[in-house]
Coordinates of C-alpha atoms in Angstrom, one line a residue:
X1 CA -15.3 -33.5 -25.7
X2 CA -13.3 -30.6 -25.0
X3 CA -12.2 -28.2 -27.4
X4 CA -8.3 -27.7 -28.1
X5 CA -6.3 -25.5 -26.6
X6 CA -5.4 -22.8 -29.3
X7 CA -1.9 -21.4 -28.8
X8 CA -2.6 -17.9 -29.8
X9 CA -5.2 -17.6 -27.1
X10 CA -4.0 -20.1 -24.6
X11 CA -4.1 -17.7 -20.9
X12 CA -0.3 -19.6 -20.5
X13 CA 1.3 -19.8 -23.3
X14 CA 4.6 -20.1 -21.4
X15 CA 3.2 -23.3 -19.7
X16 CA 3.0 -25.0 -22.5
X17 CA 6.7 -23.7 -24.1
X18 CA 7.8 -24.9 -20.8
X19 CA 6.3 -28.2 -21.2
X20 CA 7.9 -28.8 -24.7
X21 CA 11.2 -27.5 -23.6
X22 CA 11.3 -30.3 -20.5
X23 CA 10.2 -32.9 -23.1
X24 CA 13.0 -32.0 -25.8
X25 CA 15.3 -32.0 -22.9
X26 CA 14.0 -35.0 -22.0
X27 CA 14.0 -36.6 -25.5
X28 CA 17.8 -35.6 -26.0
X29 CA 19.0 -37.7 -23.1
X30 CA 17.7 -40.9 -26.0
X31 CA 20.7 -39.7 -27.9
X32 CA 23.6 -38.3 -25.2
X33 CA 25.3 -41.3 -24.2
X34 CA 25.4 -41.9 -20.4
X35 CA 28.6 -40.7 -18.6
X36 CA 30.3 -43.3 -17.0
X37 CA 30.1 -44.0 -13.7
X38 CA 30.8 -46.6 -10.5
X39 CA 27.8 -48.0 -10.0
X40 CA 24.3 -47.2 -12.3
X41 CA 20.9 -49.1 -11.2
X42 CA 20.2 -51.3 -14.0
X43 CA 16.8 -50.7 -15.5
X44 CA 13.8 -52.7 -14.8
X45 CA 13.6 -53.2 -18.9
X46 CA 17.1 -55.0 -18.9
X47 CA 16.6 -57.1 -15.4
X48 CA 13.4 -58.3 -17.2
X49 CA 14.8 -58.5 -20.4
X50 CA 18.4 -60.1 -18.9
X51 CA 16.0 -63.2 -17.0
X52 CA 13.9 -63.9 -20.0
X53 CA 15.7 -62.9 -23.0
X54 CA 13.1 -65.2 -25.3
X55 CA 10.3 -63.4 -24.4
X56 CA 8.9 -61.0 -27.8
X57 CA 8.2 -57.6 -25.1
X58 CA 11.8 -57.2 -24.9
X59 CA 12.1 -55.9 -29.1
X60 CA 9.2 -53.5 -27.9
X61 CA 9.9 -51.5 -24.7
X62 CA 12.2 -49.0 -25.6
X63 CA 9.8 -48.4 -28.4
X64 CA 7.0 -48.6 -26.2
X65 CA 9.0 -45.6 -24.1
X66 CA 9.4 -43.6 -27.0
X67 CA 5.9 -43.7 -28.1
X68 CA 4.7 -43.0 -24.3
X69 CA 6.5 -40.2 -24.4
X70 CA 5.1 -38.8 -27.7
X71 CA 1.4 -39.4 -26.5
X72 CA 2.0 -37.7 -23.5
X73 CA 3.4 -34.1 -25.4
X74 CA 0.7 -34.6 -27.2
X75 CA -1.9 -34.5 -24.8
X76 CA -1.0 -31.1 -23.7
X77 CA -2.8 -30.0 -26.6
X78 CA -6.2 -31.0 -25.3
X79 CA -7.0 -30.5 -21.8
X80 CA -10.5 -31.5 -20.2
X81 CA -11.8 -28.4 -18.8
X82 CA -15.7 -29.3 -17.6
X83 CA -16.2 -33.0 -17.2
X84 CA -14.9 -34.3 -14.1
X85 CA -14.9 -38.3 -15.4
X86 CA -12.7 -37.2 -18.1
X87 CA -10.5 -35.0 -15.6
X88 CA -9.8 -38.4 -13.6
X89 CA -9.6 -40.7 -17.2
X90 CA -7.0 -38.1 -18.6
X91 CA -4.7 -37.5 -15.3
X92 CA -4.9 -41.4 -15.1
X93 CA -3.0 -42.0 -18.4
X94 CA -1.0 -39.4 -18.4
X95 CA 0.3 -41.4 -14.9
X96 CA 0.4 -44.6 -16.9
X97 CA 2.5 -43.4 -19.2
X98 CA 5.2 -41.3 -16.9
X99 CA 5.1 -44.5 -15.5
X100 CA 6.3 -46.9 -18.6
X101 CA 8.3 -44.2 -19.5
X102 CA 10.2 -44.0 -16.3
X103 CA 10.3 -48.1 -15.6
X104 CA 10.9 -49.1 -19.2
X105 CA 12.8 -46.3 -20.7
X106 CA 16.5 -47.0 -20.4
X107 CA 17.9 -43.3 -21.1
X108 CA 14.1 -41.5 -20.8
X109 CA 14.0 -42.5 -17.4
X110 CA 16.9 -40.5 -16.0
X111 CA 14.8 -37.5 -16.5
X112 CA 11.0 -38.7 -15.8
X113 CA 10.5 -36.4 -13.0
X114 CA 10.7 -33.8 -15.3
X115 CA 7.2 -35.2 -16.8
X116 CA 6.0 -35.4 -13.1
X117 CA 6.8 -31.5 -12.9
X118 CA 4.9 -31.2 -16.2
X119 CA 1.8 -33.5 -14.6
X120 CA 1.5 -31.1 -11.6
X121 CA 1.2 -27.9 -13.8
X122 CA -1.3 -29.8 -16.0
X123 CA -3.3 -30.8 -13.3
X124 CA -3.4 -27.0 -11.6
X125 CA -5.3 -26.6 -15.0
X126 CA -8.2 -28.7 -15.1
X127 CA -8.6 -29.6 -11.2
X128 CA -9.6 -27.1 -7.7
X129 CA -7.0 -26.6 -5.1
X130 CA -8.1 -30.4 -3.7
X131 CA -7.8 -32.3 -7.5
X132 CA -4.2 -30.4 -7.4
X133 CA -3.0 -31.5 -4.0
X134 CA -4.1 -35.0 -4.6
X135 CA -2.3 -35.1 -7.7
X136 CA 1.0 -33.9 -6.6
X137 CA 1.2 -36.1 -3.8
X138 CA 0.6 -39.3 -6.0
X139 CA 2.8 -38.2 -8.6
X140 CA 5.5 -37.6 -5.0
X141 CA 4.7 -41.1 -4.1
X142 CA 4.9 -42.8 -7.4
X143 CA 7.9 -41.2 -7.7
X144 CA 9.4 -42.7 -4.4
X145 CA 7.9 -45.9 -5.5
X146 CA 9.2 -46.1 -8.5
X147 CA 12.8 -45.2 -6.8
X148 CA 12.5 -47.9 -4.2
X149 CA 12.1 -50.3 -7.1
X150 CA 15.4 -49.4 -9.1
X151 CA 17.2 -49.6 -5.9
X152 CA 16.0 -52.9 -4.9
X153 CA 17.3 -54.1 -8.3
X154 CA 20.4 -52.2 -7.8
X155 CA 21.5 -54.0 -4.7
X156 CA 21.4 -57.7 -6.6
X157 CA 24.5 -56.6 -8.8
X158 CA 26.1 -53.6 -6.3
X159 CA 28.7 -53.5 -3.4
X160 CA 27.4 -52.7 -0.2
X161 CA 30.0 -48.9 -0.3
X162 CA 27.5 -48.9 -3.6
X163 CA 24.2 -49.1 -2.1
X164 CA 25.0 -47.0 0.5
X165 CA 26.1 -44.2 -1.9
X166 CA 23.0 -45.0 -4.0
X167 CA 20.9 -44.5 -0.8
X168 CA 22.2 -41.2 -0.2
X169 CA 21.6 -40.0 -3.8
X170 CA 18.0 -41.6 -4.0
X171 CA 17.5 -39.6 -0.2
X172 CA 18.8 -36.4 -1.9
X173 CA 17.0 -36.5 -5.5
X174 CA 14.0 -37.2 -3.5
X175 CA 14.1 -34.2 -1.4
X176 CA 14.7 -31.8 -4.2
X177 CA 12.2 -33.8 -6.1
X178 CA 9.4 -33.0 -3.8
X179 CA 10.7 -29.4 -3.0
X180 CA 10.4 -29.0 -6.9
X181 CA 6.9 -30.6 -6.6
X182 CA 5.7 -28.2 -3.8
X183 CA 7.3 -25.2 -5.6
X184 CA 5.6 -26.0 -8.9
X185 CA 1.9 -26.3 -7.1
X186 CA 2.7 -23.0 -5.2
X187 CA 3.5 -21.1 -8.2
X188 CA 0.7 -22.3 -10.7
X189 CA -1.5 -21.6 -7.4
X190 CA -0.6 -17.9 -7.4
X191 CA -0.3 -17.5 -11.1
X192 CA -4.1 -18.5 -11.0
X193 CA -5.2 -16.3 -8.0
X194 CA -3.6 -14.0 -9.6
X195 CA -5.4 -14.4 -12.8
X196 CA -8.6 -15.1 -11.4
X197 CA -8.3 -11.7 -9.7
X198 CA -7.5 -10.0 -13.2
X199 CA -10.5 -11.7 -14.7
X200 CA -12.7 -10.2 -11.7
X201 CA -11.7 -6.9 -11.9
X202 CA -12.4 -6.9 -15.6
X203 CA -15.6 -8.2 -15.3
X204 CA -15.9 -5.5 -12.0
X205 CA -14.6 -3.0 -14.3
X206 CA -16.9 -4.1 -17.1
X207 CA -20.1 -4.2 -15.0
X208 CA -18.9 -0.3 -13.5
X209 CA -18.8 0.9 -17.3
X210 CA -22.2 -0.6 -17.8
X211 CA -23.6 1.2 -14.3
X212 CA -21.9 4.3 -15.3
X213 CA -23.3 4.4 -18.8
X214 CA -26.8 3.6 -17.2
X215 CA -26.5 6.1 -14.8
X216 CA -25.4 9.0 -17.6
X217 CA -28.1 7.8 -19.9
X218 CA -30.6 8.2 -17.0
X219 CA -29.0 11.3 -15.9
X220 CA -29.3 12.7 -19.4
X221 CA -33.0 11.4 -19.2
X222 CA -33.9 13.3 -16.3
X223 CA -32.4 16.3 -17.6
X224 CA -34.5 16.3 -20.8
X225 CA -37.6 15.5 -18.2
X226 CA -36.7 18.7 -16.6
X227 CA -35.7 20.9 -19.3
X228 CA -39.1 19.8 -20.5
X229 CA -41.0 20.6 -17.6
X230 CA -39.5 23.7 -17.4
X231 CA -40.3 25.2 -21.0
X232 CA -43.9 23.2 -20.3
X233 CA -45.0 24.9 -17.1
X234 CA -42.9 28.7 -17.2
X235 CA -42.3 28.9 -21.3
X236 CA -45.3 27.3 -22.4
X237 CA -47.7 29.0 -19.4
X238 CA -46.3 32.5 -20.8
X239 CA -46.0 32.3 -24.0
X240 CA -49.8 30.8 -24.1
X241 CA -50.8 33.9 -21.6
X242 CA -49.2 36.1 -24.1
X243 CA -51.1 34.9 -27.4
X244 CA -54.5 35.3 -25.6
X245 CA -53.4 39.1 -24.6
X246 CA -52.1 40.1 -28.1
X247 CA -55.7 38.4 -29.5
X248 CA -57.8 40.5 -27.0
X249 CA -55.5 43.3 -28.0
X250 CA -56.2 42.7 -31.6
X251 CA -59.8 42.4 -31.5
X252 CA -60.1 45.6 -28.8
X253 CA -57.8 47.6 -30.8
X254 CA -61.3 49.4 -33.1
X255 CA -63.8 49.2 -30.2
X256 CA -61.6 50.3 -27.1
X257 CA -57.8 50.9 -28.2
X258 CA -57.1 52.2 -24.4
X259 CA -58.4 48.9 -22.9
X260 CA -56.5 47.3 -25.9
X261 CA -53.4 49.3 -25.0
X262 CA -53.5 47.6 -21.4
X263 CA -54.1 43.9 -22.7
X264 CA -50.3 44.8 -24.6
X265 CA -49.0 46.1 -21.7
X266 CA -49.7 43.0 -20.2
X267 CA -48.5 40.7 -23.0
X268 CA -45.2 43.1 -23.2
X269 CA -44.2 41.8 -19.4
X270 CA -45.5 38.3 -20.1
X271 CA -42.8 38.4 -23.3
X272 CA -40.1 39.6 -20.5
X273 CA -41.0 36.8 -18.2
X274 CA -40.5 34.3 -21.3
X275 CA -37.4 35.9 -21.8
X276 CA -36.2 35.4 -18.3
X277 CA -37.1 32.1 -18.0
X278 CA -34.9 31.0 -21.1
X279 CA -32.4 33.0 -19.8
X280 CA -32.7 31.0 -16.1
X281 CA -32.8 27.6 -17.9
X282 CA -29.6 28.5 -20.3
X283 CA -28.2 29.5 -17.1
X284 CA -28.7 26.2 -15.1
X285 CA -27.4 23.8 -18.4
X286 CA -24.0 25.6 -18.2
X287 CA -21.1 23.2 -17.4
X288 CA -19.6 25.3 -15.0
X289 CA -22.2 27.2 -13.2
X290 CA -20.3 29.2 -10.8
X291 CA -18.0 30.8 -13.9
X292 CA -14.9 31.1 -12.2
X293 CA -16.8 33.0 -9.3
X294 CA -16.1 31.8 -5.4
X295 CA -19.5 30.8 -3.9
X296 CA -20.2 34.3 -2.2
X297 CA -20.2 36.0 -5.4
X298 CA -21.8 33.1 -7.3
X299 CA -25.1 33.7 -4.4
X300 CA -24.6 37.5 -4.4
X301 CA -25.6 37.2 -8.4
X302 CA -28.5 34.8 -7.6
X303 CA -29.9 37.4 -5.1
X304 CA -29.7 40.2 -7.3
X305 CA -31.1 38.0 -10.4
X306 CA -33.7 37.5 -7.9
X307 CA -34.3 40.8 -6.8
X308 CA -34.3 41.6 -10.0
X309 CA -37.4 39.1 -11.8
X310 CA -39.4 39.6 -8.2
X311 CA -38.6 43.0 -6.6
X312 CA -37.3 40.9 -3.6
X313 CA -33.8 41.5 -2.1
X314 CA -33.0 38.1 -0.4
X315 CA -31.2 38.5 3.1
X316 CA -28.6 36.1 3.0
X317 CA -25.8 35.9 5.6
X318 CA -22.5 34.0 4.9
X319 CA -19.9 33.0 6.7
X320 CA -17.3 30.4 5.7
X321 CA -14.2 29.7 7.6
X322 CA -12.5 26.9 5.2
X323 CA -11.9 27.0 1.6
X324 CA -14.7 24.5 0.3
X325 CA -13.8 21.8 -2.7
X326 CA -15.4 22.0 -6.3
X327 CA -18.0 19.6 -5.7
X328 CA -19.4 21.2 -2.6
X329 CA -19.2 24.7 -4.0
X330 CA -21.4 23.5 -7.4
X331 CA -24.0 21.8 -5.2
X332 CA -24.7 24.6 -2.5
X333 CA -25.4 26.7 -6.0
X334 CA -27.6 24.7 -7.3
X335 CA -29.6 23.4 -4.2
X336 CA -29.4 27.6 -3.6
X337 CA -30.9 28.3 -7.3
X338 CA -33.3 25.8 -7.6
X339 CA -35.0 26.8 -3.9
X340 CA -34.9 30.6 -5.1
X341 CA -36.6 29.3 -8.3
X342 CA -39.1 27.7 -6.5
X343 CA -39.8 30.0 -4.3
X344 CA -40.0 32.6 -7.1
X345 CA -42.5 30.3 -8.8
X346 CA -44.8 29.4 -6.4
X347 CA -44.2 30.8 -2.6
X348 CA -45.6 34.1 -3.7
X349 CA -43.2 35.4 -0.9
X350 CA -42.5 39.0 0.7
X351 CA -39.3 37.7 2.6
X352 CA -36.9 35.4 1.9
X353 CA -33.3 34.8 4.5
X354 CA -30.3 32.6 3.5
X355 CA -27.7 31.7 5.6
X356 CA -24.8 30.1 4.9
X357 CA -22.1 29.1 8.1
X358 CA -19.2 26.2 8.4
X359 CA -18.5 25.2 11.1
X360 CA -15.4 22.5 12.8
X361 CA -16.6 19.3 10.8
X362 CA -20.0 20.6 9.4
X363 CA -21.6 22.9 6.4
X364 CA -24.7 24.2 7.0
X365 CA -27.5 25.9 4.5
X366 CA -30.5 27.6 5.3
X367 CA -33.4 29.0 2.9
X368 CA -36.2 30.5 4.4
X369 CA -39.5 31.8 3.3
X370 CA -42.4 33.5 4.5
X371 CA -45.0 32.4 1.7
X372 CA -48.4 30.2 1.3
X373 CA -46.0 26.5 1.9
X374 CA -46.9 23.7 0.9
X375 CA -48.1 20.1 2.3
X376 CA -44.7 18.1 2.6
X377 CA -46.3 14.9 2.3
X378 CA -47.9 15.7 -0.9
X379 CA -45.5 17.9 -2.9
X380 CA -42.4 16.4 -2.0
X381 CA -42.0 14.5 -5.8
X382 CA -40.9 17.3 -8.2
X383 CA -37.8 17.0 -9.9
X384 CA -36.6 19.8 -8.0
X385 CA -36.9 18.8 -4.8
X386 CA -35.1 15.0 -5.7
X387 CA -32.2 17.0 -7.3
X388 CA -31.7 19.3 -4.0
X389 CA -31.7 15.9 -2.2
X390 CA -29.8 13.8 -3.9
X391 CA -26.8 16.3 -4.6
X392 CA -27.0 16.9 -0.7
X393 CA -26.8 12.2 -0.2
X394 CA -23.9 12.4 -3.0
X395 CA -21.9 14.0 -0.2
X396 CA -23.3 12.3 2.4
X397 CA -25.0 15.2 4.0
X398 CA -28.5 15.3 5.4
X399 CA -31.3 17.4 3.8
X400 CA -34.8 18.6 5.6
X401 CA -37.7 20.3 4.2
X402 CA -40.0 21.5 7.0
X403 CA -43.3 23.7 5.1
X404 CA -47.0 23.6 6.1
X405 CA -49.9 25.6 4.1
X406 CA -49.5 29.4 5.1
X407 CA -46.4 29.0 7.2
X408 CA -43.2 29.2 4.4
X409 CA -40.9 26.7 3.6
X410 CA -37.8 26.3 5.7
X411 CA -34.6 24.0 3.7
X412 CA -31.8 22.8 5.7
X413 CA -29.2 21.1 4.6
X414 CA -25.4 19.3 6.4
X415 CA -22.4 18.6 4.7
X416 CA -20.4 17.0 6.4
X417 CA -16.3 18.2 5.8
X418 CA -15.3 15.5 6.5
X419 CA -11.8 15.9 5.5
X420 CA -11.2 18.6 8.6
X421 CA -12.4 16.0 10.8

């Protein structure tokens, strides 16, 4: 069993005000008199009724009608929505009953197609695009069928300047009858697409939430991974370097205070590099990292920080023809700090050259070092080196690493601008 259709949360409500206001039109016709006219095919209820006036089904027809008509507003409350047998066993009632109601039911019957219009939209509810077209073409033929029949009983008691006008008016109600049909099918068809497309980009825009929140909650992971990493292997390294120099001090400072002297010394510049790296990694967490600076600037500071922390003045050349977007400015500073981090970490360098150029189409960055390298193939996992390479795929660029053991490390990365292309 299917569950009723409640109002309040109905997707067409309209459809089924619509459906109720065709039926009270309907149902008003029982109580406006007929206007008068020249000739009037005489129901099927009254021929029967008129040859065999004994028989007992004559009392009951027009009550039959009535009551036809109620069960069939009625069963627009409840529509099948799953079972397909019950699809079929519902649509095939609700044609029984348009039926009675348009055979039997004197005054209801000048306005049955009204009730075919109202099977049609049903039926665009519970059936595919096949189920619907099927259905309107039946409910098109019964239509004509039941037509044919009132005008055959029309021409027993009509002049032949009758029939002929009655042909003509049965020709025209039938045309606009099935243009109304076709209209109907064409409508609740788009109103569905259209609703079917809503419902997908919901669930589209549902599912992008869901990858979006993923994606922030890993991004917010990997950012705890690195901040970790990076107060593990700089912070943690010097401040544990620094508590073994002050406890050497300490226990040298009676025995050998000038040996002592030199262990704090020591422990003073290990409390500077501390200092500096909290400063770096402050630095890098800021929102905005190039602080209203253009990008020239922004790398003049980074070489100077550097020269500053290693006694190394990077060489950097830069030469940019085009204004460059927000998003390209922020990574070229990043993928430019974290490889001068790096570098200041572990290339144990004497030179380092940068070279930034644009040119027609293309945006090219260069960092090059002459320290101890590394094995590409076997140090190519650090968080670093994934966040150079993935902010360099975010704008579809191409990034290259190129190191070996005692021969530097050479970056190279293309952006492509695309937008002067």
């Amino acid at each position: 069993m299917s569950r009723p259709i409640e109002i309040k949360k109905h997707p067409f409500p309209s459809l089924l005000y619509l459906e109720w206001t065709l039926l009270a039109i309907t149902a008003l016709t029982a109580v406006i008199p007929p206007p008068l006219r020249r000739f009037r095919p005489k129901p099927l209820e009254l021929s029967i009724c008129g040859a065999f006036p004994d028989l007992s089904v004559c009392s009951i027809l027009p009550e039959l009608s009535i009551y036809s008509l109620i069960i069939f507003a009625a069963m627009g409350l409840k529509l099948p929505r799953k079972n397909q047998t019950n699809k079929i066993i519902y649509t095939a009632i609700e044609f029984l009953l348009i039926l009675i109601v348009g055979l039997f039911g004197e005054r209801f019957s000048r306005l049955f197609p009204f009730l075919y219009i109202i099977l049609v939209t049903r039926s665009c509810l519970i059936f595919q695009l096949n189920g619907r077209l099927f259905v309107t073409s039946l409910s098109f033929a019964l239509f004509l069928v039941t037509t044919q029949l009132k005008y055959q009983l029309f021409n027993f008691q009509a002049s032949p300047q009758a029939q002929e006008r009655y042909r003509f008016l049965i020709l025209n109600s039938s045309l606009v009858f099935g243009l109304s049909l076709v209209f109907v099918l064409l409508m609740m068809n788009a109103v569905l697409s259209e609703r079917q497309s809503r419902e997908k980009l919901a669930l589209a825009n549902d599912k992008l939430r869901q990858y979006a929140m993923q994606i922030e909650n890993q991004a917010t992971l990997e950012e705890r991974n690195r901040i970790a990493r990076e107060i593990h292997d700089s912070l943690g390294h010097s401040l544990t370097a620094l508590n073994l120099q002050l406890e050497t001090a300490l226990k040298l400072w009676q025995s050998n205070p000038g040996r002592a002297e030199t262990f704090l010394a020591t422990a003073k510049e290990l409390g500077s590099k501390a200092l500096k790296d909290v400063r770096q990694s402050v630095s890098t967490m800021r929102s905005n990292p190039l602080q209203e600076q253009c990008l020239e600037d922004a790398i003049a500071s980074l070489s100077e920080n550097f020269y500053r922390f290693n006694g190394i003045l990077p060489i950097y050349q830069i030469n940019l023809e085009y204004s460059l977007p927000p998003e390209i400015n922020t990574a070229i500073y990043r993928i430019t700090q974290e490889s001068l981090t790096n570098i200041s970490k572990y290339a144990y360098a004497t030179e380092v050259k940068l070279e930034l150029t644009t040119t027609k189409g293309n945006l090219q960055l260069i960092i090059q070092d002459n320290g101890k390298g590394f094995d590409v193939g076997q140090n190519t996992t650090g968080f670093g080196l994934h966040s150079m390479r993935d902010r360099t795929l975010a704008l579809g660029g191409q990034f290259n690493i190129n190191s070996a053991l005692g021969s530097g490390c050479k970056i190279t990365v293309n952006i492509p601008l695309t937008w002067l292309t």
